Amino acid sequence: MSLLSLFFIGSSLLIQQDTVAVRYSKEVKASDLESYLRVLASREFEGRETGKKGQKLAAAYIAKTFHLNGVSGPVNDTGYFQKYPITFQNPEGIEIKSGKKKFHFLKDFYFFPGFQDVVIDADSILFAGYGIDAAAYSDYKKSNVQDKVVFALEGEPYKDGLTVIGQTKEPGEWTNSWRLKTDAAIRNKAKAVFIITENFEKRLNASRHSIENPNARLDIPGKAKKESIPYIYISPKMAEKILGKKIADLKKPGVDGFPQHFIQKKNLKLKVNRPVTKIEAENVLGFIPGSKHRNEVIVISAHYDHLGKKDTTIYYGADDDGSGTSALLAISKAFAKAYKDGNGPKRSILFLAVSGEEKGLLGSEYYTTNPVFPLKNTVADLNVDMIGRRDKKYADDPDYIYVIGSDKISTELHRVNEEANSTYSGLKLDYTYNTLTDPNRYYFRSDHYNFAKNNVPVVFYFNGVHEDYHKPTDTIDKIEFGKMEKISRHIFFTAWELANRPKRITNDRKAAKE
């Protein structure tokens, strides 16, 4: 027998099967999951769009269910609700013109929220290569960009098959993190940055739901807003019409082997004037106090909002994320039963149902900015989003789950999740999307990320996308409740182990950020 085989045998025995955990895991039932989801994904709840009637109804239902299940509000008589303010800005309140040519939102360009309204009237444009400012390669050492409108290519330079900056075959952080290029432009005092995006349609469609809806941001009095500048993704056709060059010409290397900078004497007008609406939304919190380490908290999170209603068409969001919210409610019921019977967890459990996910992870951002329990006392976040369906890869095998982020901050958390699976659950744990360079960027796209960037260990449980993703056809009749039961029980077992192990898991890796 190989040493590797012995290691896996040894590691599988690190968690011995706990008969108490097995008993209470049976409280997580497919019948309850279906009962919860039939309400959450009902016509009455109108797709649960943040700030709208359906979201308010869903918040009240989740709080009522916590109460009926024996799960209390967190602390200090605050009840179940954590309210937070949102400002919406209409994304169509932006105009871009060059000469007589006017460009159109979602056809020629798109953007994400985060910069202030502004008017820019420039008589020239600077093409600045990749818009990178790093030690190994900097476009900003070639040109002075102060007070200029900058055009730059997406991605990063390669030489001899490797990235110049990271010396890797795969794209690095300057390709995958838009913030780095924005921050570089701000540091060097540019007026605005336009990123020329070769895969324009693909990237637009991947995030269309958060782009075409009114841009949303947290509106917290007294919170300093990070200075930013317009950061706009444009199509190759738009770039060609303004710069007068095709992408291939822009990429042609000069004597140093990299794209050459140039000034294009052409007028560009950018006007950002977005009408504003202010609303209030709610996170819903349920709490089971720990019997021994009450101040150490495991968070189980899911977002209960969805896309809402457009005209008379309802986007039901049964899988996204009615499935995760139903799992959260079912798991809360199991822990509450254990607590009532005198077998409650040694560490506390916070059940965090957040809104605002579809608007940019706003509910979880608010919680991690204003935590009910200090983040330094938060052991881990187990985040559940879309676990009721299968994707194409597993069309013939329902017993799988994509695991994302479990090893990014705490290798011990990763091991606990794997051992809970080998001891109890027997699911296929798939790590396909567990890379920071994954083009789908799932690590950054659900609520666990707001915990992870604050150095709280996370696991994101996810079953992948399907043909009904973000469509009105994401309905309850397509949900597999037996599958949901197995995954929800696995999450219960993982949380049980985290809550009851002798020592809190440790962080041994630095949190990755966008």
Coordinates of C-alpha atoms in Angstrom, one line a residue:
M1 CA 0.0 0.0 0.0
S2 CA 1.4 3.5 -0.9
L3 CA 2.1 6.2 1.6
L4 CA -0.6 8.3 -0.2
S5 CA -3.2 5.6 0.4
L6 CA -2.2 5.4 4.1
F7 CA -2.6 9.2 4.3
F8 CA -6.1 9.1 2.9
I9 CA -7.1 6.3 5.2
G10 CA -5.6 8.2 8.2
S11 CA -7.3 11.5 7.3
S12 CA -10.7 9.9 6.8
L13 CA -10.6 8.7 10.4
L14 CA -9.9 12.2 11.8
I15 CA -13.6 12.7 12.1
Q16 CA -15.3 9.7 13.8
Q17 CA -19.0 9.4 13.0
D18 CA -21.0 11.2 15.7
T19 CA -24.3 9.4 16.3
V20 CA -25.8 12.7 17.8
A21 CA -24.9 14.5 14.6
V22 CA -26.5 11.7 12.5
R23 CA -29.7 11.9 14.6
Y24 CA -30.2 15.6 14.1
S25 CA -29.1 15.6 10.5
K26 CA -32.3 13.7 9.8
E27 CA -34.2 16.8 10.8
V28 CA -33.1 18.2 7.4
K29 CA -35.8 16.9 5.3
A30 CA -36.7 17.1 1.6
S31 CA -40.3 17.7 2.6
D32 CA -39.4 20.8 4.6
L33 CA -37.1 22.1 1.8
E34 CA -40.0 21.8 -0.6
S35 CA -42.4 23.5 1.8
Y36 CA -40.1 26.5 2.3
L37 CA -39.3 26.8 -1.4
R38 CA -43.0 26.7 -2.5
V39 CA -43.4 29.9 -0.5
L40 CA -40.2 31.6 -1.5
A41 CA -40.6 30.9 -5.2
S42 CA -44.3 31.6 -5.3
R43 CA -46.1 34.1 -7.5
E44 CA -47.0 36.1 -4.4
F45 CA -43.4 36.9 -3.7
E46 CA -42.9 38.3 -7.2
G47 CA -39.2 37.3 -7.6
R48 CA -38.0 38.8 -4.3
E49 CA -36.3 41.8 -5.9
T50 CA -34.4 43.8 -3.2
G51 CA -36.4 46.8 -2.0
K52 CA -39.6 45.6 -3.6
K53 CA -42.8 44.1 -2.1
G54 CA -41.7 40.5 -2.7
Q55 CA -38.4 40.9 -0.9
K56 CA -40.2 42.4 2.1
L57 CA -42.6 39.4 2.1
A58 CA -39.8 37.0 1.9
A59 CA -37.9 38.7 4.8
A60 CA -41.1 38.4 7.0
Y61 CA -41.5 34.7 6.0
I62 CA -37.9 33.8 6.9
A63 CA -38.2 35.6 10.2
K64 CA -41.5 33.8 11.0
T65 CA -39.9 30.4 10.0
F66 CA -36.9 31.0 12.3
H67 CA -39.3 31.7 15.1
L68 CA -41.4 28.6 14.4
N69 CA -38.3 26.5 14.2
G70 CA -37.1 27.8 17.6
V71 CA -34.3 30.0 16.3
S72 CA -34.1 33.3 18.0
G73 CA -33.0 36.8 16.8
P74 CA -29.3 37.4 17.4
V75 CA -28.8 39.7 20.5
N76 CA -29.9 42.7 22.5
D77 CA -33.6 42.4 21.4
T78 CA -32.7 43.5 17.9
G79 CA -35.2 41.0 16.5
Y80 CA -34.5 39.2 13.2
F81 CA -33.9 42.1 10.9
Q82 CA -30.7 44.0 10.0
K83 CA -31.9 47.0 7.9
Y84 CA -29.6 48.8 5.5
P85 CA -29.8 51.7 3.0
I86 CA -29.3 51.4 -0.7
T87 CA -28.9 54.1 -3.4
F88 CA -30.0 53.1 -6.9
Q89 CA -28.7 55.0 -9.9
N90 CA -30.2 54.5 -13.4
P91 CA -27.3 53.1 -15.6
E92 CA -28.8 54.7 -18.7
G93 CA -27.9 58.1 -17.4
I94 CA -24.6 58.0 -19.1
E95 CA -23.7 59.5 -22.6
I96 CA -20.5 58.9 -24.6
K97 CA -19.8 60.8 -27.8
S98 CA -16.8 61.1 -30.1
G99 CA -17.3 63.7 -32.8
K100 CA -20.7 63.1 -34.3
K101 CA -20.8 59.5 -33.2
K102 CA -22.9 58.6 -30.2
F103 CA -22.3 55.2 -28.4
H104 CA -25.0 53.1 -26.7
F105 CA -25.1 51.4 -23.3
L106 CA -25.1 47.6 -23.5
K107 CA -24.4 47.7 -27.2
D108 CA -21.1 49.5 -27.4
F109 CA -20.1 49.8 -23.7
Y110 CA -21.1 48.8 -20.2
F111 CA -19.8 49.6 -16.7
F112 CA -20.3 48.7 -13.0
P113 CA -21.2 51.1 -10.3
G114 CA -18.6 52.7 -8.0
F115 CA -17.8 56.1 -9.5
Q116 CA -19.4 59.4 -9.2
D117 CA -21.4 61.4 -11.7
V118 CA -19.1 63.5 -13.8
V119 CA -18.8 65.5 -17.1
I120 CA -15.6 65.1 -19.2
D121 CA -14.9 66.9 -22.4
A122 CA -11.5 65.8 -23.7
D123 CA -9.8 66.9 -27.0
S124 CA -7.4 63.9 -27.1
I125 CA -7.1 60.3 -25.9
L126 CA -4.1 58.4 -24.7
F127 CA -3.8 54.7 -25.7
A128 CA -1.7 53.2 -22.8
G129 CA -1.1 49.6 -23.7
Y130 CA -2.6 47.4 -21.0
G131 CA -3.1 50.1 -18.4
I132 CA -0.8 48.2 -15.9
D133 CA 1.4 49.7 -13.3
A134 CA 3.5 46.9 -11.7
A135 CA 7.2 46.5 -10.8
A136 CA 7.8 44.0 -13.6
Y137 CA 5.9 46.0 -16.2
S138 CA 4.4 49.4 -16.2
D139 CA 2.5 51.3 -18.9
Y140 CA 2.6 54.4 -16.7
K141 CA 6.4 54.8 -16.9
K142 CA 6.0 55.2 -20.7
S143 CA 3.4 58.0 -20.6
N144 CA 2.2 60.7 -18.3
V145 CA -1.6 60.1 -17.9
Q146 CA -2.4 62.9 -15.5
D147 CA -5.7 64.5 -16.4
K148 CA -6.0 62.3 -19.5
V149 CA -8.7 59.9 -20.8
V150 CA -6.9 56.5 -21.0
F151 CA -7.8 53.7 -23.4
A152 CA -6.1 50.3 -22.6
L153 CA -6.4 46.7 -23.6
E154 CA -7.9 44.1 -21.4
G155 CA -5.6 41.4 -20.0
E156 CA -1.8 41.6 -19.6
P157 CA 1.4 41.1 -21.7
Y158 CA 3.0 37.7 -22.4
K159 CA 6.6 36.9 -23.4
D160 CA 7.8 33.5 -24.4
G161 CA 4.5 32.0 -23.5
L162 CA 4.5 33.3 -19.9
T163 CA 2.9 36.4 -18.3
V164 CA 5.5 39.1 -18.0
I165 CA 4.3 40.0 -14.5
G166 CA 3.8 36.7 -12.8
Q167 CA 5.8 34.4 -15.1
T168 CA 2.8 31.9 -15.4
K169 CA 1.0 30.4 -18.4
E170 CA -2.4 31.3 -16.9
P171 CA -3.6 34.9 -16.8
G172 CA -2.8 36.6 -13.5
E173 CA -4.4 39.2 -11.2
W174 CA -4.0 42.0 -13.7
T175 CA -6.3 40.1 -16.1
N176 CA -8.7 38.9 -13.4
S177 CA -9.0 42.0 -11.2
W178 CA -10.5 45.1 -12.6
R179 CA -9.7 47.0 -9.4
L180 CA -6.0 46.8 -10.0
K181 CA -6.2 48.8 -13.3
T182 CA -8.7 51.2 -11.8
D183 CA -6.4 51.8 -8.8
A184 CA -3.4 52.2 -11.1
A185 CA -5.2 54.9 -13.1
I186 CA -6.3 56.7 -9.9
R187 CA -2.8 56.7 -8.5
N188 CA -1.5 58.2 -11.7
K189 CA -4.4 60.8 -11.8
A190 CA -6.1 59.8 -15.0
K191 CA -9.6 61.2 -15.7
A192 CA -11.2 58.0 -16.9
V193 CA -10.3 54.6 -18.2
F194 CA -11.8 52.7 -21.1
I195 CA -10.9 49.0 -21.3
I196 CA -11.0 47.5 -24.8
T197 CA -12.7 44.1 -24.3
E198 CA -12.2 41.5 -27.0
N199 CA -14.7 39.1 -25.5
F200 CA -17.2 42.0 -25.1
E201 CA -20.5 40.0 -25.6
K202 CA -19.4 37.1 -23.5
R203 CA -18.4 39.3 -20.6
L204 CA -21.4 41.5 -20.9
N205 CA -23.8 38.5 -20.8
A206 CA -22.0 36.9 -17.9
S207 CA -22.9 39.9 -15.7
R208 CA -25.8 41.4 -17.6
H209 CA -28.2 41.1 -14.6
S210 CA -26.1 43.4 -12.4
I211 CA -25.2 45.8 -15.3
E212 CA -28.6 46.5 -16.9
N213 CA -30.5 46.9 -13.6
P214 CA -30.2 50.2 -11.8
N215 CA -26.7 50.4 -10.3
A216 CA -26.9 49.9 -6.5
R217 CA -24.5 50.9 -3.8
L218 CA -24.7 50.9 0.0
D219 CA -25.5 54.4 1.3
I220 CA -24.1 54.5 4.9
P221 CA -23.9 57.9 6.6
G222 CA -20.4 58.6 7.7
K223 CA -18.8 55.8 5.7
A224 CA -15.9 57.2 3.6
K225 CA -16.4 56.5 -0.1
K226 CA -13.3 55.4 -1.9
E227 CA -12.3 57.9 -4.6
S228 CA -12.8 56.4 -8.1
I229 CA -13.0 57.4 -11.7
P230 CA -15.2 56.2 -14.6
Y231 CA -14.1 52.7 -15.6
I232 CA -15.9 51.6 -18.7
Y233 CA -15.7 48.4 -20.8
I234 CA -16.0 49.1 -24.5
S235 CA -16.3 46.8 -27.6
P236 CA -13.5 46.5 -30.2
K237 CA -15.8 48.2 -32.7
M238 CA -16.2 51.2 -30.4
A239 CA -12.5 51.4 -29.8
E240 CA -11.8 51.2 -33.6
K241 CA -14.2 54.1 -34.3
I242 CA -12.6 56.3 -31.7
L243 CA -8.9 55.4 -32.1
G244 CA -8.9 54.6 -35.8
K245 CA -7.1 51.3 -35.3
K246 CA -8.1 47.6 -35.1
I247 CA -7.2 45.5 -32.0
A248 CA -4.5 43.7 -34.0
D249 CA -2.8 47.0 -34.8
L250 CA -3.1 48.2 -31.1
K251 CA -1.3 45.0 -30.0
K252 CA 1.5 45.3 -32.5
P253 CA 4.8 45.4 -30.6
G254 CA 7.3 48.2 -30.7
V255 CA 11.0 47.9 -30.1
D256 CA 10.5 46.8 -26.5
G257 CA 8.1 44.0 -27.7
F258 CA 5.0 45.6 -26.2
P259 CA 2.1 47.7 -27.5
Q260 CA 3.2 51.3 -28.2
H261 CA 1.5 54.3 -26.6
F262 CA 0.1 57.1 -28.7
I263 CA -2.1 60.2 -28.4
Q264 CA -5.2 60.3 -30.6
K265 CA -6.3 63.9 -31.3
K266 CA -10.0 63.3 -31.2
N267 CA -12.8 64.7 -29.1
L268 CA -14.5 62.5 -26.5
K269 CA -17.4 63.6 -24.3
L270 CA -18.5 61.6 -21.3
K271 CA -21.5 62.7 -19.3
V272 CA -22.6 60.7 -16.3
N273 CA -25.8 62.0 -14.7
R274 CA -27.8 59.1 -13.2
P275 CA -31.2 59.7 -11.5
V276 CA -31.1 58.5 -7.9
T277 CA -33.6 56.5 -5.8
K278 CA -33.1 55.6 -2.2
I279 CA -34.5 52.5 -0.5
E280 CA -34.1 50.3 2.6
A281 CA -33.6 46.6 2.5
E282 CA -33.2 43.8 5.2
N283 CA -30.9 41.0 6.1
V284 CA -32.7 38.3 8.2
L285 CA -30.6 36.8 11.1
G286 CA -31.3 33.7 13.2
F287 CA -29.1 32.6 16.1
I288 CA -28.3 29.5 18.1
P289 CA -26.0 30.3 21.1
G290 CA -23.0 28.1 21.7
S291 CA -22.9 26.2 25.0
K292 CA -19.1 26.5 25.6
H293 CA -17.6 29.1 23.1
R294 CA -20.6 31.4 22.7
N295 CA -18.4 34.2 21.3
E296 CA -17.1 32.1 18.5
V297 CA -19.6 32.1 15.6
I298 CA -20.1 29.9 12.5
V299 CA -22.1 31.7 9.8
I300 CA -24.3 29.8 7.4
S301 CA -25.4 32.2 4.7
A302 CA -27.7 32.3 1.6
H303 CA -29.2 35.2 -0.4
Y304 CA -33.0 35.2 -0.5
D305 CA -33.3 38.0 -3.1
H306 CA -33.7 37.5 -6.9
L307 CA -34.4 39.5 -10.0
G308 CA -38.0 40.4 -9.3
K309 CA -40.6 41.2 -11.9
K310 CA -40.3 42.9 -15.3
D311 CA -43.6 44.2 -16.5
T312 CA -45.9 41.1 -15.8
T313 CA -43.1 38.5 -16.0
I314 CA -41.9 37.1 -12.7
Y315 CA -38.3 35.8 -12.3
Y316 CA -39.1 33.1 -9.7
G317 CA -35.5 32.3 -8.6
A318 CA -36.4 28.8 -7.3
D319 CA -32.8 27.6 -7.6
D320 CA -31.2 31.1 -7.4
D321 CA -31.3 31.3 -4.5
G322 CA -34.5 29.9 -3.2
S323 CA -32.7 26.6 -2.9
G324 CA -29.9 28.0 -0.7
T325 CA -32.4 29.9 1.5
S326 CA -34.5 26.8 2.0
A327 CA -31.4 24.8 2.9
L328 CA -30.5 27.5 5.5
L329 CA -34.0 27.3 7.0
A330 CA -33.9 23.5 7.2
I331 CA -30.4 23.4 8.7
S332 CA -31.5 26.0 11.3
K333 CA -34.4 23.7 12.3
A334 CA -32.0 20.8 12.9
F335 CA -29.7 22.9 15.1
A336 CA -32.6 24.3 17.0
K337 CA -33.9 20.9 17.7
A338 CA -30.5 19.8 19.0
Y339 CA -30.4 23.0 21.2
K340 CA -33.9 22.4 22.6
D341 CA -32.9 18.8 23.5
G342 CA -29.8 19.9 25.3
N343 CA -27.4 18.9 22.6
G344 CA -26.8 22.3 21.1
P345 CA -23.5 23.3 19.5
K346 CA -20.5 24.4 21.6
R347 CA -19.9 27.3 19.3
S348 CA -22.7 29.7 18.2
I349 CA -24.4 29.5 14.8
L350 CA -25.6 32.5 12.9
F351 CA -28.1 31.9 10.1
L352 CA -27.6 34.8 7.7
A353 CA -30.2 35.3 5.0
V354 CA -29.1 38.3 3.0
S355 CA -30.7 40.4 0.4
G356 CA -29.0 42.6 -2.2
E357 CA -26.9 39.8 -3.7
E358 CA -28.2 40.4 -7.2
K359 CA -27.4 44.1 -6.8
G360 CA -23.8 43.5 -6.0
L361 CA -23.5 41.4 -2.8
L362 CA -24.8 44.4 -0.9
G363 CA -26.5 42.6 2.1
S364 CA -23.4 40.6 2.9
E365 CA -21.2 43.7 2.4
Y366 CA -23.4 45.6 4.9
Y367 CA -23.2 42.7 7.4
T368 CA -19.4 42.4 7.2
T369 CA -19.1 46.2 7.5
N370 CA -21.5 46.2 10.5
P371 CA -21.2 42.7 11.9
V372 CA -23.5 41.7 14.8
F373 CA -20.7 39.5 16.0
P374 CA -17.1 40.7 15.4
L375 CA -15.4 39.3 12.3
K376 CA -12.4 38.3 14.4
N377 CA -14.8 35.9 16.3
T378 CA -16.3 34.5 13.1
V379 CA -14.9 31.0 12.6
A380 CA -16.1 30.5 9.0
D381 CA -18.9 31.3 6.6
L382 CA -20.6 28.4 4.8
N383 CA -22.4 30.0 1.9
V384 CA -25.1 28.2 -0.1
D385 CA -26.2 29.4 -3.5
M386 CA -28.0 27.3 -6.2
I387 CA -28.1 23.7 -5.0
G388 CA -31.4 22.5 -6.5
R389 CA -30.4 21.7 -10.0
R390 CA -27.7 20.0 -12.1
D391 CA -25.4 21.4 -14.7
K392 CA -24.5 19.7 -18.0
K393 CA -21.4 18.1 -16.6
Y394 CA -23.5 16.1 -14.1
A395 CA -26.6 15.5 -16.1
D396 CA -26.5 11.9 -15.1
D397 CA -25.2 12.3 -11.5
P398 CA -27.1 14.4 -9.0
D399 CA -24.8 13.6 -6.0
Y400 CA -22.2 16.3 -6.5
I401 CA -21.4 19.8 -5.3
Y402 CA -18.9 22.4 -6.5
V403 CA -16.7 23.5 -3.6
I404 CA -15.2 26.9 -3.9
G405 CA -12.8 28.8 -1.6
S406 CA -12.5 26.2 1.1
D407 CA -8.7 26.2 1.0
K408 CA -8.0 29.9 0.3
I409 CA -7.7 31.0 3.9
S410 CA -7.8 27.9 6.1
T411 CA -6.5 24.6 4.9
E412 CA -8.0 23.2 8.1
L413 CA -11.5 24.2 6.9
H414 CA -10.9 22.5 3.6
R415 CA -9.9 19.3 5.5
V416 CA -13.0 19.5 7.8
N417 CA -15.3 19.8 4.8
E418 CA -13.6 16.9 3.0
E419 CA -13.7 14.7 6.1
A420 CA -17.3 15.5 6.8
N421 CA -18.0 14.3 3.3
S422 CA -16.0 11.1 3.6
T423 CA -17.5 10.3 7.1
Y424 CA -21.1 11.2 6.4
S425 CA -22.2 12.5 3.0
G426 CA -20.5 10.7 0.2
L427 CA -20.9 13.4 -2.4
K428 CA -18.6 14.1 -5.3
L429 CA -16.7 17.3 -4.2
D430 CA -15.7 19.0 -7.4
Y431 CA -13.1 21.8 -7.3
T432 CA -13.3 22.8 -11.0
Y433 CA -14.2 26.4 -10.1
N434 CA -11.9 26.7 -7.1
T435 CA -9.3 28.9 -8.8
L436 CA -8.9 32.7 -8.6
T437 CA -8.2 32.8 -12.3
D438 CA -11.4 30.9 -13.3
P439 CA -13.0 33.0 -16.0
N440 CA -16.4 32.6 -14.3
R441 CA -15.0 34.3 -11.2
Y442 CA -17.4 32.4 -8.9
Y443 CA -15.1 32.9 -5.9
F444 CA -15.8 36.6 -6.2
R445 CA -19.5 36.4 -7.2
S446 CA -21.5 35.3 -4.1
D447 CA -21.8 36.5 -0.6
H448 CA -19.0 34.4 0.9
Y449 CA -16.5 36.8 -0.8
N450 CA -17.4 39.7 1.6
F451 CA -16.3 37.4 4.5
A452 CA -13.2 36.1 2.6
K453 CA -11.9 39.5 1.9
N454 CA -12.1 40.2 5.6
N455 CA -10.0 37.1 6.2
V456 CA -12.8 34.9 7.4
P457 CA -12.5 31.3 6.1
V458 CA -15.3 30.4 3.6
V459 CA -16.8 27.5 1.7
F460 CA -19.1 28.2 -1.2
Y461 CA -21.5 25.3 -2.1
F462 CA -22.8 25.6 -5.6
N463 CA -24.2 23.2 -8.3
G464 CA -23.4 25.2 -11.3
V465 CA -25.5 27.1 -13.8
H466 CA -28.2 25.7 -16.0
E467 CA -30.4 26.8 -19.0
D468 CA -32.8 28.6 -16.7
Y469 CA -30.3 30.7 -14.9
H470 CA -31.6 34.3 -14.4
K471 CA -34.7 33.5 -16.5
P472 CA -38.4 33.4 -15.6
T473 CA -38.2 29.6 -16.1
D474 CA -36.2 29.0 -12.9
T475 CA -39.2 27.5 -11.3
I476 CA -39.9 25.0 -8.5
D477 CA -41.0 22.2 -10.7
K478 CA -37.4 21.7 -11.9
I479 CA -35.9 21.4 -8.4
E480 CA -34.6 18.0 -7.1
F481 CA -35.4 18.0 -3.4
G482 CA -33.7 14.6 -2.7
K483 CA -30.5 16.2 -4.0
M484 CA -31.0 19.3 -1.9
E485 CA -31.5 17.2 1.2
K486 CA -28.2 15.4 0.7
I487 CA -26.3 18.6 0.1
S488 CA -28.0 20.4 3.0
R489 CA -27.2 17.6 5.3
H490 CA -23.6 17.8 4.2
I491 CA -23.5 21.5 5.1
F492 CA -25.1 20.6 8.5
F493 CA -22.4 18.0 9.2
T494 CA -19.6 20.4 8.3
A495 CA -21.1 23.1 10.5
W496 CA -21.6 20.6 13.3
E497 CA -18.0 19.6 13.2
L498 CA -16.8 23.3 13.1
A499 CA -19.0 24.1 16.1
N500 CA -18.1 21.1 18.2
R501 CA -14.4 20.4 17.6
P502 CA -12.1 21.0 20.6
K503 CA -10.2 23.9 19.0
R504 CA -11.3 26.6 16.6
I505 CA -9.9 26.2 13.1
T506 CA -7.0 28.3 12.2
N507 CA -6.2 30.7 9.4
D508 CA -2.9 29.8 7.7
R509 CA -3.3 31.6 4.3
K510 CA -3.7 35.2 3.3
A511 CA -7.1 36.2 2.0
A512 CA -7.2 36.7 -1.8
K513 CA -8.9 39.9 -2.9
E514 CA -10.0 41.3 -6.3

